[in-house]
Coordinates of C-alpha atoms in Angstrom, one line a residue:
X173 CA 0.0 0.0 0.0
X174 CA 2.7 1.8 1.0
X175 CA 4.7 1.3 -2.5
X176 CA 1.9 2.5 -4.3
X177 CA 1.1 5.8 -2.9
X178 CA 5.0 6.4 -3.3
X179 CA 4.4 5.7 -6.8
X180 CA 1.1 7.4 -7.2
X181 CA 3.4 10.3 -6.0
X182 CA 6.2 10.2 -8.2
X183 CA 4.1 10.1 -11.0
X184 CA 2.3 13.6 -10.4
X185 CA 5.6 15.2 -9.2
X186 CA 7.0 13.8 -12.8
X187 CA 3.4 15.2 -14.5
X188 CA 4.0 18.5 -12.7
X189 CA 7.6 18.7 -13.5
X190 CA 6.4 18.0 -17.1
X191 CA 4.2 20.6 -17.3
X192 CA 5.7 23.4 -15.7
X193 CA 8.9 22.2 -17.8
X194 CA 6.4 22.7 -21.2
X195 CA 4.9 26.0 -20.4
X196 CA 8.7 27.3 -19.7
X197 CA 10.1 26.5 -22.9
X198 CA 6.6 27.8 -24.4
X199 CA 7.6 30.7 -23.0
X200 CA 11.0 30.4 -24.4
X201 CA 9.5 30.1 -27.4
X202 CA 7.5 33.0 -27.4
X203 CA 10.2 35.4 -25.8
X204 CA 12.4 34.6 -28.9
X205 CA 9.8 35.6 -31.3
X206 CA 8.8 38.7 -29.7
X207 CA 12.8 39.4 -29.8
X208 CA 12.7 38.3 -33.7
X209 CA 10.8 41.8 -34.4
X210 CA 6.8 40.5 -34.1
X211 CA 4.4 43.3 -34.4
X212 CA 2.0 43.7 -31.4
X213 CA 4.0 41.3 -29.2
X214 CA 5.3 42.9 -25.4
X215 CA 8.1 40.8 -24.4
X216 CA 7.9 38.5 -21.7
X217 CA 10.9 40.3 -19.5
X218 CA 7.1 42.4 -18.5
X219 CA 5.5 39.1 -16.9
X220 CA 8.8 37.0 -15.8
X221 CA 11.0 39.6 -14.4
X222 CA 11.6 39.8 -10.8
X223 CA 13.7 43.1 -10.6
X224 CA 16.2 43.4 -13.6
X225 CA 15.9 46.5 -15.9
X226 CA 16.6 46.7 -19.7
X227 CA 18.4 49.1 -21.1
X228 CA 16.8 51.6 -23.4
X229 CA 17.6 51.6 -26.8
X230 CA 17.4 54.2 -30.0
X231 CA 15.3 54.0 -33.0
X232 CA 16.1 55.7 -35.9
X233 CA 17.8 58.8 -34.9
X234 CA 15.7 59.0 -31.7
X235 CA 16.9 59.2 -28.3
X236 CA 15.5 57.0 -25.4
X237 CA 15.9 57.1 -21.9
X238 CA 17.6 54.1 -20.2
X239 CA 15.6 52.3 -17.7
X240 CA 12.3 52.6 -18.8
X241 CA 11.2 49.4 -20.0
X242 CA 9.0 50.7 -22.8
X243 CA 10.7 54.1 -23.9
X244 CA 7.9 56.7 -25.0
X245 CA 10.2 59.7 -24.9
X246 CA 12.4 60.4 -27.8
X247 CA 13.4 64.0 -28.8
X248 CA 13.1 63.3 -32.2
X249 CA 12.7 60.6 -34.2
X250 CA 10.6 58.4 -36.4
X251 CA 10.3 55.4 -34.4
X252 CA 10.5 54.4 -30.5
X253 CA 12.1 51.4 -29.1
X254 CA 13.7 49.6 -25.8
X255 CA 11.9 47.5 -24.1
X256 CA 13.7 45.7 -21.2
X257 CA 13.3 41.5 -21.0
X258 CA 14.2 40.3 -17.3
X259 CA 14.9 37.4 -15.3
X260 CA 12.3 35.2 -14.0
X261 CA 14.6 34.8 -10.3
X262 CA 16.0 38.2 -10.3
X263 CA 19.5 38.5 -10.7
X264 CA 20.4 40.5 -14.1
X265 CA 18.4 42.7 -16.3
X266 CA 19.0 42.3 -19.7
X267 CA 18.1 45.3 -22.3
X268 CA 18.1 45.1 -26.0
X269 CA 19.5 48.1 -28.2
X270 CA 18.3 47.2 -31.4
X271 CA 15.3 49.2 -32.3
X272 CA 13.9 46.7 -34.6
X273 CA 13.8 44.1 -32.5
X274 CA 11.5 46.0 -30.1
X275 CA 8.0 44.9 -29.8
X276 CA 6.4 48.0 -29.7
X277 CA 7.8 49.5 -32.8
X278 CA 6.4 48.7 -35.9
X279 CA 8.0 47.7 -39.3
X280 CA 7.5 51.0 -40.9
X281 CA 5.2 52.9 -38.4
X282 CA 6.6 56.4 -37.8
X283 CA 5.9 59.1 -35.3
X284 CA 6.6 62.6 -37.1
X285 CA 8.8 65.7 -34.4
X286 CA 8.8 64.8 -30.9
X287 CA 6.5 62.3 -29.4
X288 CA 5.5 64.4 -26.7
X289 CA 5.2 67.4 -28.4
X290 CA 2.7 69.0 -31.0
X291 CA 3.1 70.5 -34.1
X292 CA 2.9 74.4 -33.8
X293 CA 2.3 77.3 -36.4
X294 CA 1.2 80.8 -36.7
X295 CA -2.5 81.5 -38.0
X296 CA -2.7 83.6 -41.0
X297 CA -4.9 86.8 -40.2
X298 CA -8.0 86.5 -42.1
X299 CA -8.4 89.9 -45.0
X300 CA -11.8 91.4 -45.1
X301 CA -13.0 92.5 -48.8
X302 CA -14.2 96.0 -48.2
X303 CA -14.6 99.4 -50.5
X304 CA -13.7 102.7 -48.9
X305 CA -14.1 106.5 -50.1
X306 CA -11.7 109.1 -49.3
X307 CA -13.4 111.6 -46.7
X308 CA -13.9 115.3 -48.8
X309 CA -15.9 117.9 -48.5
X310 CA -19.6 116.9 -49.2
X311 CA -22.6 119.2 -49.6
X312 CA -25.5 118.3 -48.3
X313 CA -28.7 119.6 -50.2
X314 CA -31.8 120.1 -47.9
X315 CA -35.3 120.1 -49.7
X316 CA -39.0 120.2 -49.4
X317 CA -41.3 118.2 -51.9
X318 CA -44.7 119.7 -52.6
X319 CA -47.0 120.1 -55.0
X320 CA -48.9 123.7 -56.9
X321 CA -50.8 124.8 -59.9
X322 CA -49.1 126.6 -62.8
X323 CA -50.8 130.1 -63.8
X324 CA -50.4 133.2 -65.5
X325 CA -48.6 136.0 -63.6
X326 CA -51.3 138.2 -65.3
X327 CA -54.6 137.2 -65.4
X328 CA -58.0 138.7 -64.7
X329 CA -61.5 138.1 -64.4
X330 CA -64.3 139.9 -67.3
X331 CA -67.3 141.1 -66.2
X332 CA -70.3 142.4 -68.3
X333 CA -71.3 146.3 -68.0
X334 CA -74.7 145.5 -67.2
X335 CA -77.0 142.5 -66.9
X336 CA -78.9 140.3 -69.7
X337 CA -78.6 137.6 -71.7
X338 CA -75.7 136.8 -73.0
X339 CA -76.8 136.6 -77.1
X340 CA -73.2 135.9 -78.9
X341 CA -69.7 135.0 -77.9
X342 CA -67.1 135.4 -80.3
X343 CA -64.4 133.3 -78.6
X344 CA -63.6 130.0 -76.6
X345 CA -60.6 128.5 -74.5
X346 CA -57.5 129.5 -75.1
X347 CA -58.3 132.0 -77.9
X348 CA -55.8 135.1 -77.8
X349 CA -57.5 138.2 -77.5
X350 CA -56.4 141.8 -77.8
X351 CA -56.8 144.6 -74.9
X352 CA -60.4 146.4 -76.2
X353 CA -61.7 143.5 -78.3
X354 CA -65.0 142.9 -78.2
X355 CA -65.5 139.1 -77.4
X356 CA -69.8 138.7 -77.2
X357 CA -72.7 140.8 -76.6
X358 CA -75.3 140.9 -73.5
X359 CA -78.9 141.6 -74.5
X360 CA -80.7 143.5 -71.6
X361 CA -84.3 143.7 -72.6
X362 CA -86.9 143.0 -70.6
X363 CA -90.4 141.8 -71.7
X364 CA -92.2 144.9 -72.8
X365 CA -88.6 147.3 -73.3
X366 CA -86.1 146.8 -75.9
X367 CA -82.7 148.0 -75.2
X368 CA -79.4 147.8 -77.6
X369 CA -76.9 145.5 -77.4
X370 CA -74.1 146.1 -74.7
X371 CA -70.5 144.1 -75.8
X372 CA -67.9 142.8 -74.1
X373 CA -64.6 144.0 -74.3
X374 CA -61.1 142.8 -72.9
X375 CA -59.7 144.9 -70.4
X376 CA -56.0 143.6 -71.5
X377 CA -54.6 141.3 -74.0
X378 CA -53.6 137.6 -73.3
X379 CA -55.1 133.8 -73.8
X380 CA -59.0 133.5 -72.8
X381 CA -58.1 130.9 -69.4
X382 CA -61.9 130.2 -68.5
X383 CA -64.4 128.4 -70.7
X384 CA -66.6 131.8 -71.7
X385 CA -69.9 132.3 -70.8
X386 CA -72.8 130.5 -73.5
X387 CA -75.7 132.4 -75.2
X388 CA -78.6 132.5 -74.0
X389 CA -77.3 132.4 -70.3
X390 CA -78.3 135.1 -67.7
X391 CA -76.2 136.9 -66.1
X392 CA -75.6 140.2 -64.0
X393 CA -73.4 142.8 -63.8
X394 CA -71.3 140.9 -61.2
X395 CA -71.3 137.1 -63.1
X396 CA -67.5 136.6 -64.8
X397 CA -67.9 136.2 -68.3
X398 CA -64.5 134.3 -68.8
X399 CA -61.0 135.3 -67.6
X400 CA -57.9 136.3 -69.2
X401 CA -54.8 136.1 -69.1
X402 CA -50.7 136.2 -70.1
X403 CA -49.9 132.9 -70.9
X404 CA -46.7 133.7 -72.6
X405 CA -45.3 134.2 -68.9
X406 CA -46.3 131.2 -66.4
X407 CA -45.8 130.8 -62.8
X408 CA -46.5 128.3 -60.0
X409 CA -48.1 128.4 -56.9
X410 CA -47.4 126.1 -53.9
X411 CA -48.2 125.7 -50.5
X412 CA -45.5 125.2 -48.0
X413 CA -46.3 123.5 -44.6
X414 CA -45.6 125.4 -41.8
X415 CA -42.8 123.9 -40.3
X416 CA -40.4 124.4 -43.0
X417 CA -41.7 127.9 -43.1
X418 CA -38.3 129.4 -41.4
X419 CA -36.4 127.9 -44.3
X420 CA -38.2 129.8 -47.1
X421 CA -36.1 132.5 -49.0
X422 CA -36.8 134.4 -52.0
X423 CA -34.8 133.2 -54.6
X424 CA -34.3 129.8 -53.7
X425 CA -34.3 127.3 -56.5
X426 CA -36.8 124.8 -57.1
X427 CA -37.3 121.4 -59.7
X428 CA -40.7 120.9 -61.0
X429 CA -41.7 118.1 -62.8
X430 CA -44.9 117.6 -64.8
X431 CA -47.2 114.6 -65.2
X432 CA -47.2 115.0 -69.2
X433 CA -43.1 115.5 -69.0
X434 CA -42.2 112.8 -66.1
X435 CA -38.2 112.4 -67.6
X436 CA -37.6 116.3 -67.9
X437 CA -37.1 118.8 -65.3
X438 CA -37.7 122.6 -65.5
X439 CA -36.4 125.1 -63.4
X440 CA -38.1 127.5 -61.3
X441 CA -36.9 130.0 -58.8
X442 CA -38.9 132.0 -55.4
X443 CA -40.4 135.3 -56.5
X444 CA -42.8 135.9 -53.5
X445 CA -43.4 134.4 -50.1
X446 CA -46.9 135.3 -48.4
X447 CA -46.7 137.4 -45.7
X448 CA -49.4 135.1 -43.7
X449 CA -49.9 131.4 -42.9
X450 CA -53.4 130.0 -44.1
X451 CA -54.8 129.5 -40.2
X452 CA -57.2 126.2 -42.0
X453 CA -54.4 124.6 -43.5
X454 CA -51.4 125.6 -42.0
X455 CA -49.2 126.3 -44.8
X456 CA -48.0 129.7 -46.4
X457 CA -48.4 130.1 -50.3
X458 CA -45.0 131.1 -52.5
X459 CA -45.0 131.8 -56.0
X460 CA -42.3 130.4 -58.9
X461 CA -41.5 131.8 -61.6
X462 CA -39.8 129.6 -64.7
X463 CA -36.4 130.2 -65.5
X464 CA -37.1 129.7 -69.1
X465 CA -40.0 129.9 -71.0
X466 CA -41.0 126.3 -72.8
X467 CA -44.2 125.9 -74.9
X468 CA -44.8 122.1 -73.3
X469 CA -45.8 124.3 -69.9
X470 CA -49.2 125.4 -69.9
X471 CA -51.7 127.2 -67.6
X472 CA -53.5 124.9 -65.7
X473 CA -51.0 122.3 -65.1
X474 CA -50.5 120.1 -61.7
X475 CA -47.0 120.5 -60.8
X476 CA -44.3 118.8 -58.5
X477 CA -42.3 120.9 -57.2
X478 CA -38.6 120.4 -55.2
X479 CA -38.0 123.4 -53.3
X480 CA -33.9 123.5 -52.2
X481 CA -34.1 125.1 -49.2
X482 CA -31.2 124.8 -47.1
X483 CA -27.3 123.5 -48.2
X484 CA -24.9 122.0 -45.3
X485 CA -21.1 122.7 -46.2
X486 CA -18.0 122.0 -44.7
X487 CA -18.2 118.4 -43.8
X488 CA -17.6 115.3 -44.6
X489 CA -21.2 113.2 -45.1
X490 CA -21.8 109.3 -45.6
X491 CA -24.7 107.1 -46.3
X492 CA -26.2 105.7 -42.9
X493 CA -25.5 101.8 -44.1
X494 CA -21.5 102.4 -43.8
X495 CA -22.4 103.8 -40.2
X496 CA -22.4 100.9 -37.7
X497 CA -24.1 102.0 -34.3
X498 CA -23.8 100.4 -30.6
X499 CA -25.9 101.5 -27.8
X500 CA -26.2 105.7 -28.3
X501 CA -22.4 105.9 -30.1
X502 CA -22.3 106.0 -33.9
X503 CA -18.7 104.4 -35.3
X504 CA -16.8 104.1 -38.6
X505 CA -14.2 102.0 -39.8
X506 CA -10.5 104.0 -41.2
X507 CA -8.3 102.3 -43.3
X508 CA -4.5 102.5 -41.8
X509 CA -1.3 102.9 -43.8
X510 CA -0.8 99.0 -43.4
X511 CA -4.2 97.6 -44.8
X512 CA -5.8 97.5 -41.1
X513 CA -8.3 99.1 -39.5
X514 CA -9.7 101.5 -36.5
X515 CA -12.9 101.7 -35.3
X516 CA -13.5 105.6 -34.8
X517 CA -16.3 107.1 -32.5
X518 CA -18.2 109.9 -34.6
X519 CA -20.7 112.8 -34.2
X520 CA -23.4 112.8 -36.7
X521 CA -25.3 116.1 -38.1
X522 CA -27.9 116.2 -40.4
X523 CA -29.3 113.4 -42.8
X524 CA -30.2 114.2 -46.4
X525 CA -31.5 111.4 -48.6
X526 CA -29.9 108.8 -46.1
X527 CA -26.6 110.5 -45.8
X528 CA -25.1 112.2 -42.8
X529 CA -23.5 114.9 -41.8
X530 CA -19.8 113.9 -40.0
X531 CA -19.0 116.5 -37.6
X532 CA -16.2 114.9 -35.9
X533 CA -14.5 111.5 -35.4
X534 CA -13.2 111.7 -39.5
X535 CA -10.5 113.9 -41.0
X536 CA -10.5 115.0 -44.2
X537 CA -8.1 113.1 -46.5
X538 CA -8.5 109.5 -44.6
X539 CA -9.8 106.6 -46.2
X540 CA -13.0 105.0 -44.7
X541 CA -15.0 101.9 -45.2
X542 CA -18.5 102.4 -46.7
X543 CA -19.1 98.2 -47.6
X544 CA -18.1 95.3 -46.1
X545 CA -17.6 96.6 -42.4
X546 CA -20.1 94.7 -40.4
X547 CA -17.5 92.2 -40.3
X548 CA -15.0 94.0 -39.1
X549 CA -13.3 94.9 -35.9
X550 CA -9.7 97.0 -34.5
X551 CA -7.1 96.2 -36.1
X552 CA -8.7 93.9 -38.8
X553 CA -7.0 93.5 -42.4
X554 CA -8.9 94.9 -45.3
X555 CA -8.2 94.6 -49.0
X556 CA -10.1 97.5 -51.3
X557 CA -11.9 95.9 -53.7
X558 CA -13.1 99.3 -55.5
X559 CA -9.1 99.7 -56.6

């Protein structure tokens, strides 16, 4: 009994002995074809060492730090290497310095610069397409658009000398007339008295303006006949609201335009300015005269009329859109000497037509930004796309 637990014994000793001796030279094994240059393989030194360090090696050019047993810190180079394999009881390390028989690297893998640092370079500064004017002088031209009748400067009303029926009229709109021409007759009978014929005569010479009276009309003494006028010699008459009354001057200049003539323009200049303002509607009545005559401008036409009132010198003046506003402060953008900009606080004045008056903030002579500045900000680079 004795003789065969002894053997029993023996026998798993050997089969341990076997085994252990099996997975060591496995081991072996594998050790020596991680050392061969296997990709993806740590050596075993990682597992089986029990103190020893390996040396560090280099890898192509690179520079590793000894002791570490998987060297991550080269200064520069394309590969990393130097893993450290060792013993399983202690005693020795043993390091490898052959970079391409390190497990870690990779046949052909490389790591660009330093491995522990990243690549670094400076940001080129973005250039803003913009267009600019050069700040000048700019008058600003203040107006007032309303609207008036054209007329004769002369012009007056006929009247008969005493009432009737009017029995013949010898002319119709528009006919020209001569001062003492007779121009109809007004029959005063009455049933049961015959009188003569009284005439009508023109008390001056012009155009007749007013569709004349028919025959067989009544009228009195007071009942206009027909009205006459100069049309050789037209004005217009406006009305002017009351708040722009403080601008008016005689002699200012005026644009009219007519509906039968909307492409042309005709000039017109202040003659008179009523001394009154009309208390029912509040405006005061001027009178135009044409600088020229034209015989496309007759009596009786609707007019437009552009009154230039007042003209703002001795500033520099740009349209509200190149304006960019924050809060209460208005700013524009100046072009430097080296294509960038400054944002410059301004003052603003009076706005004409969407353009303002620049009373401070802009010198004359400096270049500023009138597109393209919502963009922009100090010290931005701009490139003048108007050049």
């Amino acid at each position: 009994m004795q003789k065969t637990t002894k053997i029993i014994v023996t026998h798993v000793i050997v089969g341990v002995i076997l085994i252990l001796t099996f997975l060591a030279v496995k081991m072996i094994g594998s050790s020596k074809k991680s050392a061969s240059g296997m990709p993806g393989m740590m050596p075993p030194a990682n597992s089986m060492a029990g103190g020893g360090a390996g040396g560090g090696g280099a890898g192509n050019g690179g520079t590793a730090k000894p002791g570490s047993s998987t060297s991550k810190e080269a200064a520069a180079g394309n590969g990393t290497s130097g893993a450290g394999a060792g013993n399983a009881n202690g005693g020795t390390g043993m390091g490898t310095n052959d970079a391409g028989k390190n497990g870690m690297a990779a046949a052909g893998n490389t790591m660009p610069g330093n491995a522990n640092s990243n690549t670094s370079g400076k940001k080129s500064q973005t250039v803003t397409p913009v267009r600019t004017v050069v700040a000048n002088e700019v008058i600003l031209q203040d107006y007032v658009m309303t609207s008036g009748d054209i007329q004769t400067q002369t012009s007056i009303e006929v009247f008969p000398s005493i009432g009737g029926t009017v029995v013949q009229m010898n002319v119709s709109l528009g006919s020209p007339v001569k001062k003492g021409e007779v121009i109809g007759y007004i029959d005063p009978s009455e049933p049961g008295s015959y009188y003569a014929k009284s005439p009508i005569t023109c008390p001056i010479s012009g155009s007749i303006l007013s569709a004349p009276a028919k025959p067989g009309q009544k009228v009195q003494a007071s009942s206009v006949i027909t009205k006459i006028g100069d049309i050789e010699n037209l004005q217009i008459s406006a009305k002017i609201p009351e708040r722009y009354v403080a601008e008016l001057a005689v002699g200012q200049k005026a644009e009219i335009k007519l509906e039968a003539y909307p492409d042309v323009s005709f000039s017109a200049s202040v003659v008179r300015i009523s001394p009154v303002v009309d208390s029912a509607t509040r405006t005061k009545e001027i009178i135009l005269n044409f600088d020229k005559k034209d015989s496309r401008i007759n009596a009786g036409m609707f007019a437009k009329v552009k009154l230039f009132t007042s003209a703002y010198k001795g500033t520099f003046a740009i349209g509200q859109d190149s304006i960019v506003s924050n809060s209460d402060k208005n700013y524009l953008f100046v072009v430097n000497d080296d294509d960038t900009v400054s944002k410059r606080e301004v003052t603003l004045g009076k706005n004409v037509d969407g353009y303002y008056q620049i009373l401070s903030g802009i010198e004359f002579g400096e270049t500023v930004v009138t597109e393209g500045m919502l963009t922009l900000y100090e010290g931005a680079k701009v490139r003048d796309i108007g050049k």
